[in-house]
Amino acid sequence: MLAEERQRLNPVPQHAFTAAFGQSRLFGKDATIQVGAVRYSLPHALIGQSVWVRFHGDDLIVAAMSEGLPVEVARHTRSTPGNPPIDGAHYPKSARGERVPTPTTPAEAQFLALGPGAALWLQEAGESGVRQVSAKMTGAVALTKLHGIDVVDRALGTAATVERFTDGGVMAILAHQVEHDGAEPTRPGEQHGLQPGTSAWSGFGSAG
């Protein structure tokens, strides 16, 4: 009877029902994925593969297939546009050696001293063939006097991640960071709700 029943039963899919893992994303060559206008880094070994992303509370969980089974490959805290969570451990050493460029001029040394964001910007700018790199580095160093080193370094890392090397690109990212950092969340009042108000019940039970 089992042999006869098997002919009438639907076969179990060979692959997992991936919709349960969230939305699919193609992992880009810059070792990041974009979710909700924010870029999140992933282990570089997954470049070119499809991954699945979903939010669980304030955590972004990224899953991928490994030997036919779904596994969690990365987890980030939910972020906002202009503040991409980049994990340095997700990036390998470059084929030319360490990812951090070696300064060849005093100007490069001063620029790289800003931090890892500056190092990533300089490497990506060089690989992308960006022009007037020296002038852009000088301008970034000058911006630290107004905004601070950490803020400018983060903006440079963001610019490198999204490949924004145009004139004014770092300034635009800085302006966005200043506008959104430390801002209180906007919460709509009761007058903006879709539910009917309770004012009609205010006199219920009182003498007319």
Coordinates of C-alpha atoms in Angstrom, one line a residue:
M1 CA 0.0 0.0 0.0
L2 CA 2.9 2.4 0.7
A3 CA 4.1 2.0 -2.9
E4 CA 0.7 2.9 -4.2
E5 CA 0.3 5.9 -1.8
R6 CA 3.7 7.3 -2.9
Q7 CA 2.4 7.7 -6.4
R8 CA -0.4 10.0 -5.1
L9 CA 1.7 12.0 -2.6
N10 CA 3.4 15.3 -3.6
P11 CA 7.2 15.1 -3.2
V12 CA 8.9 17.1 -0.6
P13 CA 10.9 20.0 -2.2
Q14 CA 14.6 19.3 -2.3
H15 CA 15.5 22.9 -1.2
A16 CA 14.2 24.8 1.8
F17 CA 11.3 27.3 1.5
T18 CA 13.5 30.3 1.4
A19 CA 10.7 32.8 1.8
A20 CA 10.9 32.0 5.5
F21 CA 14.4 33.5 5.6
G22 CA 13.3 36.9 4.4
Q23 CA 14.0 38.9 1.3
S24 CA 16.7 37.9 -1.1
R25 CA 19.6 40.0 -2.0
L26 CA 22.6 39.6 -4.4
F27 CA 25.8 40.1 -2.6
G28 CA 27.9 42.8 -4.4
K29 CA 31.6 43.0 -5.1
D30 CA 32.1 45.6 -2.4
A31 CA 31.1 43.0 0.3
T32 CA 27.9 44.8 1.2
I33 CA 24.2 44.5 0.7
Q34 CA 21.6 47.2 0.7
V35 CA 18.6 46.9 3.0
G36 CA 16.3 49.9 3.5
A37 CA 18.7 52.4 1.9
V38 CA 21.4 51.2 4.3
R39 CA 24.5 49.2 3.4
Y40 CA 25.6 46.3 5.6
S41 CA 28.8 44.4 5.3
L42 CA 29.0 40.6 4.9
P43 CA 31.9 38.1 4.8
H44 CA 33.7 38.5 1.5
A45 CA 33.6 34.8 0.8
L46 CA 29.9 35.2 -0.1
I47 CA 30.5 37.7 -3.0
G48 CA 28.4 36.8 -6.0
Q49 CA 26.0 34.6 -4.0
S50 CA 22.3 35.2 -3.1
V51 CA 21.5 35.8 0.6
W52 CA 18.3 36.4 2.6
V53 CA 17.8 39.2 5.0
R54 CA 15.1 39.8 7.7
F55 CA 14.8 42.0 10.7
H56 CA 14.2 40.4 14.1
G57 CA 13.6 43.3 16.5
D58 CA 16.6 45.6 16.1
D59 CA 18.8 43.0 14.5
L60 CA 19.3 42.4 10.8
I61 CA 19.9 38.7 10.3
V62 CA 21.5 37.5 7.1
A63 CA 21.3 33.8 6.0
A64 CA 22.9 31.9 3.1
M65 CA 23.0 28.3 1.9
S66 CA 25.9 26.2 3.0
E67 CA 26.2 22.6 1.8
G68 CA 22.5 22.7 1.1
L69 CA 21.5 24.0 4.5
P70 CA 20.5 27.6 5.5
V71 CA 22.9 29.1 8.0
E72 CA 23.2 32.6 9.6
V73 CA 26.3 34.3 8.1
A74 CA 26.0 37.8 9.7
R75 CA 24.1 39.9 12.2
H76 CA 24.0 43.7 12.4
T77 CA 22.1 46.2 14.6
R78 CA 19.6 48.1 12.5
S79 CA 21.1 51.3 11.2
T80 CA 19.9 54.4 9.4
P81 CA 20.8 55.9 6.0
G82 CA 24.3 57.4 5.9
N83 CA 25.5 55.2 8.7
P84 CA 26.4 51.8 7.2
P85 CA 27.5 49.1 9.7
I86 CA 30.9 47.9 8.3
D87 CA 32.7 45.1 10.0
G88 CA 36.4 45.0 9.2
A89 CA 36.5 41.3 9.8
H90 CA 34.3 40.8 6.8
Y91 CA 37.1 42.0 4.5
P92 CA 40.2 40.0 3.5
K93 CA 43.7 41.2 3.0
S94 CA 44.2 42.6 -0.4
A95 CA 46.0 40.6 -3.0
R96 CA 48.7 43.3 -2.8
G97 CA 49.1 42.9 0.9
E98 CA 47.2 44.6 3.8
R99 CA 44.1 46.5 3.0
V100 CA 45.5 49.6 4.7
P101 CA 47.4 51.6 2.1
T102 CA 51.0 52.6 2.8
P103 CA 51.4 56.4 2.7
T104 CA 54.0 57.7 0.2
T105 CA 53.7 61.4 0.9
P106 CA 53.2 63.5 4.1
A107 CA 49.7 64.5 2.8
E108 CA 48.7 60.8 2.5
A109 CA 50.1 60.1 6.0
Q110 CA 48.0 62.9 7.4
F111 CA 44.9 61.7 5.6
L112 CA 45.4 58.0 6.6
A113 CA 45.8 59.0 10.2
L114 CA 42.1 59.9 10.3
G115 CA 41.2 56.3 10.6
P116 CA 40.0 53.2 8.8
G117 CA 37.3 55.1 6.8
A118 CA 40.0 57.2 5.2
A119 CA 42.1 54.2 4.4
L120 CA 39.1 52.5 2.7
W121 CA 38.3 55.7 0.8
L122 CA 41.8 56.0 -0.5
Q123 CA 42.0 52.4 -1.6
E124 CA 38.6 52.4 -3.3
A125 CA 39.3 55.8 -5.0
G126 CA 42.6 54.4 -6.4
E127 CA 40.9 51.3 -7.7
S128 CA 38.1 53.4 -9.3
G129 CA 40.5 55.8 -11.0
V130 CA 39.3 58.9 -9.2
R131 CA 41.0 62.1 -10.3
Q132 CA 42.3 64.9 -8.1
V133 CA 42.7 62.5 -5.1
S134 CA 45.3 64.8 -3.4
A135 CA 42.9 67.8 -3.4
K136 CA 40.1 65.7 -2.0
M137 CA 42.3 64.3 0.7
T138 CA 43.4 67.8 1.7
G139 CA 39.8 69.0 1.8
A140 CA 38.8 66.0 4.0
V141 CA 41.6 66.8 6.5
A142 CA 40.4 70.5 6.6
L143 CA 36.9 69.3 7.4
T144 CA 38.1 67.7 10.6
K145 CA 38.7 71.2 12.1
L146 CA 35.0 71.8 11.8
H147 CA 33.4 68.4 12.4
G148 CA 36.0 66.4 14.2
I149 CA 38.2 63.5 13.1
D150 CA 35.8 60.6 13.9
V151 CA 32.9 62.2 12.1
V152 CA 34.9 62.9 9.0
D153 CA 36.4 59.4 9.0
R154 CA 33.0 57.8 9.2
A155 CA 31.8 60.0 6.3
L156 CA 34.8 58.9 4.2
G157 CA 34.0 55.2 5.0
T158 CA 30.5 55.8 3.9
A159 CA 31.6 57.5 0.7
A160 CA 33.9 54.6 -0.1
T161 CA 31.2 52.0 0.5
V162 CA 28.7 53.7 -1.8
E163 CA 31.4 54.7 -4.3
R164 CA 30.7 58.4 -4.0
F165 CA 33.9 60.1 -5.0
T166 CA 32.5 63.3 -6.7
D167 CA 33.4 66.8 -5.5
G168 CA 31.2 67.5 -2.5
G169 CA 30.3 63.9 -1.9
V170 CA 31.9 63.8 1.5
M171 CA 30.3 67.1 2.4
A172 CA 26.8 65.8 1.5
I173 CA 27.3 62.8 3.7
L174 CA 28.6 64.9 6.5
A175 CA 25.5 67.1 6.2
H176 CA 23.3 64.1 6.4
Q177 CA 25.1 62.7 9.4
V178 CA 24.8 66.1 11.2
E179 CA 21.1 66.3 10.4
H180 CA 20.3 62.8 11.6
D181 CA 22.7 62.1 14.5
G182 CA 21.3 62.7 17.8
A183 CA 17.9 63.8 16.5
E184 CA 14.9 62.8 18.6
P185 CA 12.6 60.4 16.8
T186 CA 9.4 62.0 15.5
R187 CA 6.3 60.4 17.1
P188 CA 2.9 61.4 15.6
G189 CA 0.3 62.6 18.1
E190 CA -3.2 61.3 18.6
Q191 CA -4.5 63.8 16.2
H192 CA -2.6 62.0 13.4
G193 CA -4.0 58.5 14.1
L194 CA -6.3 56.6 11.9
Q195 CA -8.4 55.4 14.9
P196 CA -11.4 57.5 15.9
G197 CA -10.8 59.7 19.0
T198 CA -12.5 59.2 22.4
S199 CA -13.8 62.7 22.7
A200 CA -17.3 61.5 22.0
W201 CA -17.2 59.4 25.1
S202 CA -16.0 62.2 27.4
G203 CA -19.5 62.9 28.7
F204 CA -20.7 59.3 29.0
G205 CA -22.2 58.6 32.4
S206 CA -22.4 62.2 33.5
A207 CA -25.7 64.0 34.2
G208 CA -27.1 65.9 31.3

